[in-house]
PQR file with spaces between the fields and no chain letter, atoms N, CA, C, O and H, PARSE charges and radii, in Angstrom:
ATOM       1  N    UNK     1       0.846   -1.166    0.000 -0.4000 1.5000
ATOM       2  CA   UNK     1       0.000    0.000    0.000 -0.0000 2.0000
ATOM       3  C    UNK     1       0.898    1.237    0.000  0.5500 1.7000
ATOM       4  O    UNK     1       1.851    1.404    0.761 -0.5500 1.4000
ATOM       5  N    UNK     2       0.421    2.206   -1.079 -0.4000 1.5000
ATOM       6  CA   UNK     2       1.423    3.397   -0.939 -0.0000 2.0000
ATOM       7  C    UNK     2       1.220    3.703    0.488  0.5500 1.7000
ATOM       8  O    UNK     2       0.621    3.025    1.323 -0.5500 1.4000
ATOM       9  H    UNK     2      -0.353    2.071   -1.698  0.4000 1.0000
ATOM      10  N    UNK     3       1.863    4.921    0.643 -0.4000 1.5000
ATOM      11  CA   UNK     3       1.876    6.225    2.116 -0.0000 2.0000
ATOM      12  C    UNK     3       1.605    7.024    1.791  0.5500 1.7000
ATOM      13  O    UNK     3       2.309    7.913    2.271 -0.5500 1.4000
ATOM      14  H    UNK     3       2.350    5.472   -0.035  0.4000 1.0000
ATOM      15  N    UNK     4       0.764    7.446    1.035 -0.4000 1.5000
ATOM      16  CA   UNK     4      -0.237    8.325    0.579 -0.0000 2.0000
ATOM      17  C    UNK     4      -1.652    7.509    0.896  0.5500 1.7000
ATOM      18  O    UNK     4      -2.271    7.939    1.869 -0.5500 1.4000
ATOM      19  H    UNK     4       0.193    6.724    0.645  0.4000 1.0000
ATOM      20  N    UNK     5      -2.150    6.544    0.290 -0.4000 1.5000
ATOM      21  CA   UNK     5      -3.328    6.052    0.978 -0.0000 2.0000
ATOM      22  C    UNK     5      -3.191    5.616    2.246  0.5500 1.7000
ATOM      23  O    UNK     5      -4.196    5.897    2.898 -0.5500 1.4000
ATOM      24  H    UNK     5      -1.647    6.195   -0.500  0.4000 1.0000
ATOM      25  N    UNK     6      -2.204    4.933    2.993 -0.4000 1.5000
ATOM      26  CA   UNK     6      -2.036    4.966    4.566 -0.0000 2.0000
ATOM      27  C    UNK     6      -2.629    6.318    5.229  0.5500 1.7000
ATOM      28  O    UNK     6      -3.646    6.525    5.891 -0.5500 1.4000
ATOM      29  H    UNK     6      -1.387    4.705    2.463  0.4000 1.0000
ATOM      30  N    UNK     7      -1.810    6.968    4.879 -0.4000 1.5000
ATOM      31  CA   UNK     7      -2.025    8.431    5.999 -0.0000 2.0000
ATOM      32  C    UNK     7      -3.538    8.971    5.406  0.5500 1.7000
ATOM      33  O    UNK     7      -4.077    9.830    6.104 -0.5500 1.4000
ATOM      34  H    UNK     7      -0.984    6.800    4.341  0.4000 1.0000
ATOM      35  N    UNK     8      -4.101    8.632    4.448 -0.4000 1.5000
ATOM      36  CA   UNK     8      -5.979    9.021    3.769 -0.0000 2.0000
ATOM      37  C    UNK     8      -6.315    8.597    4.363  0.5500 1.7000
ATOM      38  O    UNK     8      -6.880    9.348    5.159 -0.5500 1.4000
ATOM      39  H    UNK     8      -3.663    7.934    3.881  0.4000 1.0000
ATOM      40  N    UNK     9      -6.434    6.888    4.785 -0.4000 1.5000
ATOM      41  CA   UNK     9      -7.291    5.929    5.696 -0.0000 2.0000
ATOM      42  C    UNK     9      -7.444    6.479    6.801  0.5500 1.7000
ATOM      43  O    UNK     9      -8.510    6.808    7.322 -0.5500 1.4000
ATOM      44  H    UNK     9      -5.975    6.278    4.139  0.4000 1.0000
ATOM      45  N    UNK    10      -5.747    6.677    7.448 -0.4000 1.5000
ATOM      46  CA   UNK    10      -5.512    7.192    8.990 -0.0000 2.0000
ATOM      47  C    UNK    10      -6.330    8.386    9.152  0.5500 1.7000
ATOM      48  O    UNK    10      -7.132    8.377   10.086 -0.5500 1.4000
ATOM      49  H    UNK    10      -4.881    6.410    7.025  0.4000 1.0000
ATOM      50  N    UNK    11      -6.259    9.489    8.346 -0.4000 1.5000
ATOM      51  CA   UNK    11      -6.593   10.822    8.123 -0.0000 2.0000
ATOM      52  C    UNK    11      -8.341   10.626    8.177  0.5500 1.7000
ATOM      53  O    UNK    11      -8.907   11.127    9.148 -0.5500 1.4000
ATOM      54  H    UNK    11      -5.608    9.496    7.587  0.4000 1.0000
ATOM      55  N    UNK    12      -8.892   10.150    7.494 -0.4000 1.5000
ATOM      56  CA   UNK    12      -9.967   10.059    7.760 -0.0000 2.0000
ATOM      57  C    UNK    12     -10.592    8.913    8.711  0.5500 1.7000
ATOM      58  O    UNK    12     -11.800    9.035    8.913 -0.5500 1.4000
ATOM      59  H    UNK    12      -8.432    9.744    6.704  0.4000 1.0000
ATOM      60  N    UNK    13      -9.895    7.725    9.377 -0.4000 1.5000
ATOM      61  CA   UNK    13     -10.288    7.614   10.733 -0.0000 2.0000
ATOM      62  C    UNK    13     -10.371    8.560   11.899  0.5500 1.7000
ATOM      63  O    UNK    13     -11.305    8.688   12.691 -0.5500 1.4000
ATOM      64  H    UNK    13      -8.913    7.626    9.213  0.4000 1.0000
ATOM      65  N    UNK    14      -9.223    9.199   11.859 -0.4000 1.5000
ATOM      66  CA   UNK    14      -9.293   10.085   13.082 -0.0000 2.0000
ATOM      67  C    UNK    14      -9.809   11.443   12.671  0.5500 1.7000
ATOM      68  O    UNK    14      -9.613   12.366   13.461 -0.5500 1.4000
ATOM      69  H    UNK    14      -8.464    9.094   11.216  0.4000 1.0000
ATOM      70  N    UNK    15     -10.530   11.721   11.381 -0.4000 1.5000
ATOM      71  CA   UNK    15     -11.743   12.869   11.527 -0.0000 2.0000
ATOM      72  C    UNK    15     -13.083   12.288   12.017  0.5500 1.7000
ATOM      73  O    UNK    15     -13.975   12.906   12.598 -0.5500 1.4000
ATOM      74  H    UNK    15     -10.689   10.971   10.739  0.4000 1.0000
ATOM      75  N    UNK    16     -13.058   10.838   11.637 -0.4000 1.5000
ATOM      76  CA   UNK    16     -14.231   10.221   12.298 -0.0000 2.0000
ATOM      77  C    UNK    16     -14.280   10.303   13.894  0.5500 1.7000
ATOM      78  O    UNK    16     -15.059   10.754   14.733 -0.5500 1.4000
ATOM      79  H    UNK    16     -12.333   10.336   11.165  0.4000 1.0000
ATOM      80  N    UNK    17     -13.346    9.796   13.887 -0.4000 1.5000
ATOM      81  CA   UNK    17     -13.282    9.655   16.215 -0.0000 2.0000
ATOM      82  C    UNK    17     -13.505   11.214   16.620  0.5500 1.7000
ATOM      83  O    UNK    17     -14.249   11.452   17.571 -0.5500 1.4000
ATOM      84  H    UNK    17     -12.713    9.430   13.205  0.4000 1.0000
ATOM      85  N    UNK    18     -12.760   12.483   15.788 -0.4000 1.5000
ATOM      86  CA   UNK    18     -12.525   13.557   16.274 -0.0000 2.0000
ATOM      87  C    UNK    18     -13.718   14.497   16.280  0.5500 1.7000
ATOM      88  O    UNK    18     -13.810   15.444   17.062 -0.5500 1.4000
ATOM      89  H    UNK    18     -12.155   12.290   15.015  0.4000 1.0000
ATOM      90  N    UNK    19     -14.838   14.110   15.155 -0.4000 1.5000
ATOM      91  CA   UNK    19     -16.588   13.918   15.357 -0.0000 2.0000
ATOM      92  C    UNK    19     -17.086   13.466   16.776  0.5500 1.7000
ATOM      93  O    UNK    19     -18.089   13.863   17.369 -0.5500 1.4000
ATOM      94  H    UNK    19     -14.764   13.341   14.520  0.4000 1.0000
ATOM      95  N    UNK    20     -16.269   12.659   17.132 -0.4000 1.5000
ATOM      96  CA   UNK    20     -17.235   12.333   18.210 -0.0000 2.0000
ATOM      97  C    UNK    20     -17.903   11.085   18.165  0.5500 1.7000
ATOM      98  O    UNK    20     -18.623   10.624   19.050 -0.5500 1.4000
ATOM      99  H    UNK    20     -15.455   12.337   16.650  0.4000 1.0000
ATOM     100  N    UNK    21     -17.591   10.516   16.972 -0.4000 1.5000
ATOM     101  CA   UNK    21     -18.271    9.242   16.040 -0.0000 2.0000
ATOM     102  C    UNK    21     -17.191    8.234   16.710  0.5500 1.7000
ATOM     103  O    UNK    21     -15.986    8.430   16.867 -0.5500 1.4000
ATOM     104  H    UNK    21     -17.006   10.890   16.252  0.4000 1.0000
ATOM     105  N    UNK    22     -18.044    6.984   17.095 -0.4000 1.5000
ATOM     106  CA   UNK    22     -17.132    5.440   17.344 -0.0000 2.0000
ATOM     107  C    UNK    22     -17.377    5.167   15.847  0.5500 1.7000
ATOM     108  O    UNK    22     -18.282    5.414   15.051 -0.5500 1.4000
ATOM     109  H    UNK    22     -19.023    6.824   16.968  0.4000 1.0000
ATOM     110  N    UNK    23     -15.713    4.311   15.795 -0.4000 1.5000
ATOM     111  CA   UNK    23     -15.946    3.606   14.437 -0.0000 2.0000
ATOM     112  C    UNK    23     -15.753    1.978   14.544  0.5500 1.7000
ATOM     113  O    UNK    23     -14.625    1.903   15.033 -0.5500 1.4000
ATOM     114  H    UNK    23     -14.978    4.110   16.442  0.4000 1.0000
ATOM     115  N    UNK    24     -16.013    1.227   14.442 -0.4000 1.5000
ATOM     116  CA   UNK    24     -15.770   -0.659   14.514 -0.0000 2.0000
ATOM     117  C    UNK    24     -15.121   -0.889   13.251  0.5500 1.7000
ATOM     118  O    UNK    24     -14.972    0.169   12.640 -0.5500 1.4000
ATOM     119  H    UNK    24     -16.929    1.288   14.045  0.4000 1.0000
ATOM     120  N    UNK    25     -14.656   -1.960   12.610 -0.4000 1.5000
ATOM     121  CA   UNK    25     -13.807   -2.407   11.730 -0.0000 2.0000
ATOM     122  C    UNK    25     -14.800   -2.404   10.320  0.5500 1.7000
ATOM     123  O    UNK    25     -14.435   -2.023    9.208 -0.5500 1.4000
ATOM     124  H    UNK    25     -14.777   -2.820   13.107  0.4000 1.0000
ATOM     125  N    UNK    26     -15.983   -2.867   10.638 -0.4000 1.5000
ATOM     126  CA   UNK    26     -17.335   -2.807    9.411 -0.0000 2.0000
ATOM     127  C    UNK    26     -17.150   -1.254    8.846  0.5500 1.7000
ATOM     128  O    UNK    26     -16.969   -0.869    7.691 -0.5500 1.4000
ATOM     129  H    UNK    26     -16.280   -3.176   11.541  0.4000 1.0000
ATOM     130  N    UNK    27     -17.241   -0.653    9.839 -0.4000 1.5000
ATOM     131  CA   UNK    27     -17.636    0.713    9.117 -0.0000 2.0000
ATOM     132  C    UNK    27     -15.903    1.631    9.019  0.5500 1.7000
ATOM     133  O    UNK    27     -15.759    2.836    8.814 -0.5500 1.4000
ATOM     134  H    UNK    27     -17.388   -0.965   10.777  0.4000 1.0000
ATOM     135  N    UNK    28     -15.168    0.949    9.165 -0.4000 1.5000
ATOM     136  CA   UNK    28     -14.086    1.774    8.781 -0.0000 2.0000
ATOM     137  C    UNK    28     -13.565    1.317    7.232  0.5500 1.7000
ATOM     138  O    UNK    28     -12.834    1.954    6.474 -0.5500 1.4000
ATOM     139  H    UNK    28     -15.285   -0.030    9.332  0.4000 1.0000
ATOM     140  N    UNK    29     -14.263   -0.142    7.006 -0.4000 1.5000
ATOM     141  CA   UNK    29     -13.884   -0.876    5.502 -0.0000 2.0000
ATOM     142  C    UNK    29     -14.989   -0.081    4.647  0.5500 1.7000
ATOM     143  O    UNK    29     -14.743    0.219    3.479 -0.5500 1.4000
ATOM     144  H    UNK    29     -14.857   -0.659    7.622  0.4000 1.0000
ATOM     145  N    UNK    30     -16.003    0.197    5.149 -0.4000 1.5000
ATOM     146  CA   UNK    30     -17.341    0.826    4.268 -0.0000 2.0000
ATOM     147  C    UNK    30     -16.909    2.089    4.154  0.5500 1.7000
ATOM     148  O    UNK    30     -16.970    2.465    2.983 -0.5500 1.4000
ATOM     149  H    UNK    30     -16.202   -0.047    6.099  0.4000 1.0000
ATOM     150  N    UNK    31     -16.333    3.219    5.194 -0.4000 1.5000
ATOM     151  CA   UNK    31     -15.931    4.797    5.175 -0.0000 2.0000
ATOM     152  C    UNK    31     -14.889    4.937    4.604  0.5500 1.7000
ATOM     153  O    UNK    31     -14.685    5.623    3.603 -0.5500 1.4000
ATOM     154  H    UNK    31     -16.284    2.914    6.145  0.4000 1.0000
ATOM     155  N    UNK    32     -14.128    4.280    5.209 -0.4000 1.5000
ATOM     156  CA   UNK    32     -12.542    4.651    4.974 -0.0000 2.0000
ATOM     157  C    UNK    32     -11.722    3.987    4.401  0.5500 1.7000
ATOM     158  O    UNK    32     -10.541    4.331    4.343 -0.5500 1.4000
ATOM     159  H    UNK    32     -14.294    3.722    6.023  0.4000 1.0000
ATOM     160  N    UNK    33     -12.308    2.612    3.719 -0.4000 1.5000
ATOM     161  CA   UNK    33     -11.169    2.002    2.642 -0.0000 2.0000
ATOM     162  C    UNK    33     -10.483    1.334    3.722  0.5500 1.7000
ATOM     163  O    UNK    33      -9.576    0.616    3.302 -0.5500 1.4000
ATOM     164  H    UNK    33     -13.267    2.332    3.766  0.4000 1.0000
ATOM     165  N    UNK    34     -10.641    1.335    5.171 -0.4000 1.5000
ATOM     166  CA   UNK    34      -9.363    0.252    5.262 -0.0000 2.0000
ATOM     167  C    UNK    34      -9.895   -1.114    6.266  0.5500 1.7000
ATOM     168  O    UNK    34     -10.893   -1.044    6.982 -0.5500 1.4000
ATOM     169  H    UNK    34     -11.378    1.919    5.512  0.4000 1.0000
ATOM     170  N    UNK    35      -9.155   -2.146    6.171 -0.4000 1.5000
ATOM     171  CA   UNK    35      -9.030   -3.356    6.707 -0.0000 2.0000
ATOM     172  C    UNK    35      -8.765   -3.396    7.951  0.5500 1.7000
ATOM     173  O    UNK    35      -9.300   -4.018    8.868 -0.5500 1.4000
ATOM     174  H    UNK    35      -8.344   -2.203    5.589  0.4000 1.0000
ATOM     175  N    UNK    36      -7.444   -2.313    7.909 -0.4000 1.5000
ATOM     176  CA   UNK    36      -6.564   -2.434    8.969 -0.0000 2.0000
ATOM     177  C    UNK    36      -6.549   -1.419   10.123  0.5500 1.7000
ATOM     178  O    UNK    36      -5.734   -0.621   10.587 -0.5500 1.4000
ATOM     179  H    UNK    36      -7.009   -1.807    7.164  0.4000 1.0000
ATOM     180  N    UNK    37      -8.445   -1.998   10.512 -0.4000 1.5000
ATOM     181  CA   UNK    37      -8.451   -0.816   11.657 -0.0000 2.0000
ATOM     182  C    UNK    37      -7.450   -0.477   12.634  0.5500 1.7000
ATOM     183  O    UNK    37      -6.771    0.549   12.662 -0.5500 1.4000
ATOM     184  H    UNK    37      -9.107   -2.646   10.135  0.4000 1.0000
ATOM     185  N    UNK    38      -7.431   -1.481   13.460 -0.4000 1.5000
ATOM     186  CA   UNK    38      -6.246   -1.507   15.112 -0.0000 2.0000
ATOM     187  C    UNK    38      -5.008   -1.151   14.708  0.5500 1.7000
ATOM     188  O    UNK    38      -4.208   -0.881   15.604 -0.5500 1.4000
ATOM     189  H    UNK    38      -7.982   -2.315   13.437  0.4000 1.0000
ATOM     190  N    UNK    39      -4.595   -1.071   13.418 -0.4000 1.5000
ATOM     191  CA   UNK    39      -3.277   -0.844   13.242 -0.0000 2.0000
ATOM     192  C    UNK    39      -3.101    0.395   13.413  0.5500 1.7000
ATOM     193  O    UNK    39      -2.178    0.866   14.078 -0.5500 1.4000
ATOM     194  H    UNK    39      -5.245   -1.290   12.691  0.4000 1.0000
ATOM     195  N    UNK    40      -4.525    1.458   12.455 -0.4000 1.5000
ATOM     196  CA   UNK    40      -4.200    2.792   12.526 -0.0000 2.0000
ATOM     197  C    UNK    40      -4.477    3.164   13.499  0.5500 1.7000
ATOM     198  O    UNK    40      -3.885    4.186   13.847 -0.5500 1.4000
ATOM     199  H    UNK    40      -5.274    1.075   11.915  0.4000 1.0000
ATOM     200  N    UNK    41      -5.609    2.510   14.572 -0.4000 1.5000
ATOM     201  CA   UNK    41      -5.613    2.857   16.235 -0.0000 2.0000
ATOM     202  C    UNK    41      -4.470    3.299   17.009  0.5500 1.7000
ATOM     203  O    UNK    41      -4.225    4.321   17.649 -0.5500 1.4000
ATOM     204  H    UNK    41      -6.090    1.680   14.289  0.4000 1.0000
ATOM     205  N    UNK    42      -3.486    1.613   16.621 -0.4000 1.5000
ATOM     206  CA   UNK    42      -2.132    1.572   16.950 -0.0000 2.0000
ATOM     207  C    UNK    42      -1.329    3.067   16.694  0.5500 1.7000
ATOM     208  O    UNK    42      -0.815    3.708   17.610 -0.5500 1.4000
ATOM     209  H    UNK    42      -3.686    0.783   16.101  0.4000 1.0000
ATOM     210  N    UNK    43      -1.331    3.408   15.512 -0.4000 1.5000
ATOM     211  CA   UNK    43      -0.720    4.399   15.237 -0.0000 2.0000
ATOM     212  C    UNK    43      -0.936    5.861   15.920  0.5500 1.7000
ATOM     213  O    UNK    43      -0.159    6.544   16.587 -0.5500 1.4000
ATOM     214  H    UNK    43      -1.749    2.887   14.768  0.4000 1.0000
ATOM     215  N    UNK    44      -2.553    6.133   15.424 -0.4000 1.5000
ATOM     216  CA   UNK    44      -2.544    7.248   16.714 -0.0000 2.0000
ATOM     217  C    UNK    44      -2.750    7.006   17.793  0.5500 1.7000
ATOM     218  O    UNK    44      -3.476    7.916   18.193 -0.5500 1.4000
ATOM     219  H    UNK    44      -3.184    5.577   14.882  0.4000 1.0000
ATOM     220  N    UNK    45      -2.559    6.276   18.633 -0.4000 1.5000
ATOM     221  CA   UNK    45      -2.288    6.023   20.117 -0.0000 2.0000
ATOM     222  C    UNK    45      -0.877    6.864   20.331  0.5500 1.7000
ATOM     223  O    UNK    45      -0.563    7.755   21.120 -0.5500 1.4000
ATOM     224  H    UNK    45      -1.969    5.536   18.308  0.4000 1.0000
ATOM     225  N    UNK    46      -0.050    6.066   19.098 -0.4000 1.5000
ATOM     226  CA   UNK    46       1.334    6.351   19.402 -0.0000 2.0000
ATOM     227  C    UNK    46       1.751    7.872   18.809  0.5500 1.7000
ATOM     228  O    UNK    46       2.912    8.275   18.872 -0.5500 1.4000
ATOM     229  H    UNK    46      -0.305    5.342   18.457  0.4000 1.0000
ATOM     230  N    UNK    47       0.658    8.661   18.227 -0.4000 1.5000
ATOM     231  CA   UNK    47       1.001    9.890   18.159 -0.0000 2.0000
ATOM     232  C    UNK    47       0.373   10.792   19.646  0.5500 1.7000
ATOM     233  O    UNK    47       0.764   11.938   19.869 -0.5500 1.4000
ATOM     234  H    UNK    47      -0.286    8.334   18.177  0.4000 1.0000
ATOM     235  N    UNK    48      -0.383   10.253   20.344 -0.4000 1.5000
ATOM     236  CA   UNK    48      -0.871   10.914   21.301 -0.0000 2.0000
ATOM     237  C    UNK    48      -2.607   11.180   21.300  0.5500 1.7000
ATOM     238  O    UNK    48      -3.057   12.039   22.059 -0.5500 1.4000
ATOM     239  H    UNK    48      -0.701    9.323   20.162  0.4000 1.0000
ATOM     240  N    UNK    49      -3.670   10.272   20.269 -0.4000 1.5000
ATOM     241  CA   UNK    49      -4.509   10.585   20.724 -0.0000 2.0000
ATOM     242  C    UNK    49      -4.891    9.523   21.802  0.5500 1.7000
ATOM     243  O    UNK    49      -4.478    8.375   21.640 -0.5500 1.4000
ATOM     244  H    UNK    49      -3.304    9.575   19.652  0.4000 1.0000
ATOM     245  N    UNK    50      -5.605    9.810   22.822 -0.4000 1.5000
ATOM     246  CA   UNK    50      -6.271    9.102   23.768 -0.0000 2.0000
ATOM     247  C    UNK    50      -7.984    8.388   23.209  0.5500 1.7000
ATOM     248  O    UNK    50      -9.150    8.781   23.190 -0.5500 1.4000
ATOM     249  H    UNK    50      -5.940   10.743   22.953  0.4000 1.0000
ATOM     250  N    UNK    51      -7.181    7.091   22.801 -0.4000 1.5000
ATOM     251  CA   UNK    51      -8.482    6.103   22.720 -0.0000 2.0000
ATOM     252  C    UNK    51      -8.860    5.114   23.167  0.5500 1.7000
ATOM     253  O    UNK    51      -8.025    4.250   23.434 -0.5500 1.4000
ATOM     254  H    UNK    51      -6.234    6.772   22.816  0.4000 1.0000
ATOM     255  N    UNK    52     -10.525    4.830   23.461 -0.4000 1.5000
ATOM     256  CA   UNK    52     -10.577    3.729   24.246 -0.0000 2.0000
ATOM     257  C    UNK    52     -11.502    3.035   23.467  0.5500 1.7000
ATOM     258  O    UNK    52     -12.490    3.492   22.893 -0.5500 1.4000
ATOM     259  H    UNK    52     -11.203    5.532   23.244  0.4000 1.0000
ATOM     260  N    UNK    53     -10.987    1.600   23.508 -0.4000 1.5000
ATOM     261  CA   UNK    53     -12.029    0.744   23.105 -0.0000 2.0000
ATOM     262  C    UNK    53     -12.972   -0.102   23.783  0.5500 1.7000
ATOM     263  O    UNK    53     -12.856   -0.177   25.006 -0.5500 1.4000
ATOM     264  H    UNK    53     -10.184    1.229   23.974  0.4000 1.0000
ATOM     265  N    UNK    54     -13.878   -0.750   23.221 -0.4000 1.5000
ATOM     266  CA   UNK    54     -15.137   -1.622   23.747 -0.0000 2.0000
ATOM     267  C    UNK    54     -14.878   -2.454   23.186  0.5500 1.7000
ATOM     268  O    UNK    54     -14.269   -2.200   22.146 -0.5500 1.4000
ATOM     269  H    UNK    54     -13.973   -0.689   22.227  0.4000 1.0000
ATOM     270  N    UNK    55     -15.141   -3.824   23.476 -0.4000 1.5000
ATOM     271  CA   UNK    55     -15.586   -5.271   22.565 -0.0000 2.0000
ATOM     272  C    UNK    55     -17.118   -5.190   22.584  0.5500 1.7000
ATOM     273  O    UNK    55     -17.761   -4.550   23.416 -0.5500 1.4000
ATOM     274  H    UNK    55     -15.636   -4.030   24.320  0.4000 1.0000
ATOM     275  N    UNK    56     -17.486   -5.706   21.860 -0.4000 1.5000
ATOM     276  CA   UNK    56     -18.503   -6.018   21.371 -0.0000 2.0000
ATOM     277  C    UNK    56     -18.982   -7.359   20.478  0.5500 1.7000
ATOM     278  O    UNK    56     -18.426   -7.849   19.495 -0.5500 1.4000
ATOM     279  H    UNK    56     -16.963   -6.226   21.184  0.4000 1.0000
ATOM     280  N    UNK    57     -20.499   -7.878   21.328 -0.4000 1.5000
ATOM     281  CA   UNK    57     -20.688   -8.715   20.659 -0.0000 2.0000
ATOM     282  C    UNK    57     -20.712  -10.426   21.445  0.5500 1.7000
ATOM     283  O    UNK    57     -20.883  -10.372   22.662 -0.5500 1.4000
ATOM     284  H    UNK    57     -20.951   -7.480   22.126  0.4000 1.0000
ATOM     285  N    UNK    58     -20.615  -11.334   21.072 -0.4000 1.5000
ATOM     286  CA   UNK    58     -20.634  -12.733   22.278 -0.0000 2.0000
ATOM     287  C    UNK    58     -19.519  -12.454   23.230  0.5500 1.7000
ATOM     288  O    UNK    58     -19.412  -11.372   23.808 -0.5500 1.4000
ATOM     289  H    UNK    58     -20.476  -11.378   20.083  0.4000 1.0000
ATOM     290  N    UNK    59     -18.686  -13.454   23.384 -0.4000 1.5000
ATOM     291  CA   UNK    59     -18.224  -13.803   24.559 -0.0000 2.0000
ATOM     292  C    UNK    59     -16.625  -13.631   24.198  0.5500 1.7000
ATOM     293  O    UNK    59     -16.304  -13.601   23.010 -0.5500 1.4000
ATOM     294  H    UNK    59     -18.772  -14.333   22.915  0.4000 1.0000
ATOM     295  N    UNK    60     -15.981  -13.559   24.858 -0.4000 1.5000
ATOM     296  CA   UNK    60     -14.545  -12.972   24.197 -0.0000 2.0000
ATOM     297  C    UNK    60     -14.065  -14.111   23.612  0.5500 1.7000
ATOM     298  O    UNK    60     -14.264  -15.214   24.123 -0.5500 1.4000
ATOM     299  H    UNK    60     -16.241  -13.584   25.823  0.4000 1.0000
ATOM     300  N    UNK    61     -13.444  -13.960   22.578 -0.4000 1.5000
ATOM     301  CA   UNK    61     -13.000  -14.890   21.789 -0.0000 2.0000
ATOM     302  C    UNK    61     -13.564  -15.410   20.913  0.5500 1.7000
ATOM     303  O    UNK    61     -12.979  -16.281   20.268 -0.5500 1.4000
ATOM     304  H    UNK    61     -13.282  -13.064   22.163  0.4000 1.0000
ATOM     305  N    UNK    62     -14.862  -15.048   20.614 -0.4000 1.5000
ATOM     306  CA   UNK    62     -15.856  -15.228   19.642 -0.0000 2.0000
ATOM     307  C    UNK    62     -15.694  -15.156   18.656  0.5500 1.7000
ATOM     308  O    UNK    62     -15.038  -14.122   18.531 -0.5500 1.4000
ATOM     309  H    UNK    62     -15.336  -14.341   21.138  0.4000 1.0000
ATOM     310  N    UNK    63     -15.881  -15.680   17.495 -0.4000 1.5000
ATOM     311  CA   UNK    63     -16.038  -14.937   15.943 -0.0000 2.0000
ATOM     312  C    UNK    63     -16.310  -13.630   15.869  0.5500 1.7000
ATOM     313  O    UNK    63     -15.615  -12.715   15.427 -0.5500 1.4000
ATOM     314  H    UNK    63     -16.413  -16.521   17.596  0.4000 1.0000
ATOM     315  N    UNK    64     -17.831  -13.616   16.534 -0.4000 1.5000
ATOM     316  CA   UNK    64     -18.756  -12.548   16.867 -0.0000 2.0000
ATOM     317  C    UNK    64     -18.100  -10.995   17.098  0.5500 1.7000
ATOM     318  O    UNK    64     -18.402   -9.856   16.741 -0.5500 1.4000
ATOM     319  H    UNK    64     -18.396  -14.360   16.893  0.4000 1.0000
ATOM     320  N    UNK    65     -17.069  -11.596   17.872 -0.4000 1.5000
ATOM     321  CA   UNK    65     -16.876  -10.463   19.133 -0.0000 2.0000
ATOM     322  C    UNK    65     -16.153   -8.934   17.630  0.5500 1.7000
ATOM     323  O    UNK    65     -15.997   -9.301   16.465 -0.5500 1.4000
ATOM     324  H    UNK    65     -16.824  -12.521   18.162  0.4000 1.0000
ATOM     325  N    UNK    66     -15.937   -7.854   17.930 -0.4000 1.5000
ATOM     326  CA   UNK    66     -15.508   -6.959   17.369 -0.0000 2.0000
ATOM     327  C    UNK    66     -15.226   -5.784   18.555  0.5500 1.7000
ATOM     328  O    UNK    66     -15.773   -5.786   19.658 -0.5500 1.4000
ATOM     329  H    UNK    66     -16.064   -7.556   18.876  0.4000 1.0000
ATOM     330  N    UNK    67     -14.420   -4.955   18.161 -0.4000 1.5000
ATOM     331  CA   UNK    67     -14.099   -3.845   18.949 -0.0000 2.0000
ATOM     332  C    UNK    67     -14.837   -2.723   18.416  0.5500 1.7000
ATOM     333  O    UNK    67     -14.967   -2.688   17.193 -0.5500 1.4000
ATOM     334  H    UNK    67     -13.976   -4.953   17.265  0.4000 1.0000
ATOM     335  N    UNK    68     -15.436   -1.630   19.240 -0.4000 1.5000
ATOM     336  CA   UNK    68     -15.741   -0.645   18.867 -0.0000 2.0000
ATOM     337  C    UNK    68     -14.345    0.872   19.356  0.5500 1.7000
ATOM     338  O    UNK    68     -13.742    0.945   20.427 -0.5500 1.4000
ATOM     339  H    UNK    68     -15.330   -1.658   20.234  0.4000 1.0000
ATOM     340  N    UNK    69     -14.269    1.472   18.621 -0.4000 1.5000
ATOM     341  CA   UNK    69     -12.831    2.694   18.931 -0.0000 2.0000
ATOM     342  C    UNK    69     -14.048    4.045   19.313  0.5500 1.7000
ATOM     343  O    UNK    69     -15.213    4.300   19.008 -0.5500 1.4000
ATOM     344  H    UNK    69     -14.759    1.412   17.751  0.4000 1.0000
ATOM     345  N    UNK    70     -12.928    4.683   20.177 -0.4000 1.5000
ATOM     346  CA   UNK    70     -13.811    6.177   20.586 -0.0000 2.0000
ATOM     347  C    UNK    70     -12.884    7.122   21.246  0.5500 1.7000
ATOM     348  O    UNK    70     -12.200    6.705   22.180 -0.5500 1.4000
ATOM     349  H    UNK    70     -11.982    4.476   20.425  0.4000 1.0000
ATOM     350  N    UNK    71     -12.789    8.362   20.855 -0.4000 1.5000
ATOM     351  CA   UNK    71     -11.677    8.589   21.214 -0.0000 2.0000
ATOM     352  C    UNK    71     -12.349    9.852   22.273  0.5500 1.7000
ATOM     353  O    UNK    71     -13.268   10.639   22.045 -0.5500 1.4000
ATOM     354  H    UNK    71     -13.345    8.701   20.096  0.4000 1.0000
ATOM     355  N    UNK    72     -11.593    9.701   23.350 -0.4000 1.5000
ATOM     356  CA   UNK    72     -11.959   10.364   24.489 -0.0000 2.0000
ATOM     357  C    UNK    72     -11.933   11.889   24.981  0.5500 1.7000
ATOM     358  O    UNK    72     -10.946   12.523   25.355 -0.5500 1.4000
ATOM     359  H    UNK    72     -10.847    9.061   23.535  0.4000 1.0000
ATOM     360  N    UNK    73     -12.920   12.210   24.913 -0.4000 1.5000
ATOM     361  CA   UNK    73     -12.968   14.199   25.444 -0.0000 2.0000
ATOM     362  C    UNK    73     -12.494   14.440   26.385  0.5500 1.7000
ATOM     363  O    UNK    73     -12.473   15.604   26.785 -0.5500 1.4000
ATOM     364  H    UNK    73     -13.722   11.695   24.609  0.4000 1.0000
């Protein structure tokens, strides 16, 4: 993947969180083109935004289960 669409994906995940909007992995492949939600989580964590996640869904370890991201006021 170039680094030009990396930092688009990233760029528009974190206008989503910075809305105020949770995003889960479904709707970051439907918004934002990417797969690789937790990674770009990963990433701005490590620039300094403060985010917290939820699981969601059965029982941990589930198929089911998914994370929801939200980034904190």
């Amino acid at each position: 993947m170039s680094e030009t669409r990396r930092r688009t994906q990233e760029k528009s995940v974190l206008n989503t969180l910075q809305r105020g909007d949770a995003i889960t992995p479904i709707q970051a492949m439907n918004q934002c083109g990417t797969m690789r939600l937790a990674a770009i989580i990963h990433t701005l964590r490590k620039k300094g935004h403060n985010i917290t996640t939820s699981m969601n869904g059965g029982n941990v370890g589930d198929a089911g289960n998914f994370a929801t991201y939200r980034m904190d006021t």
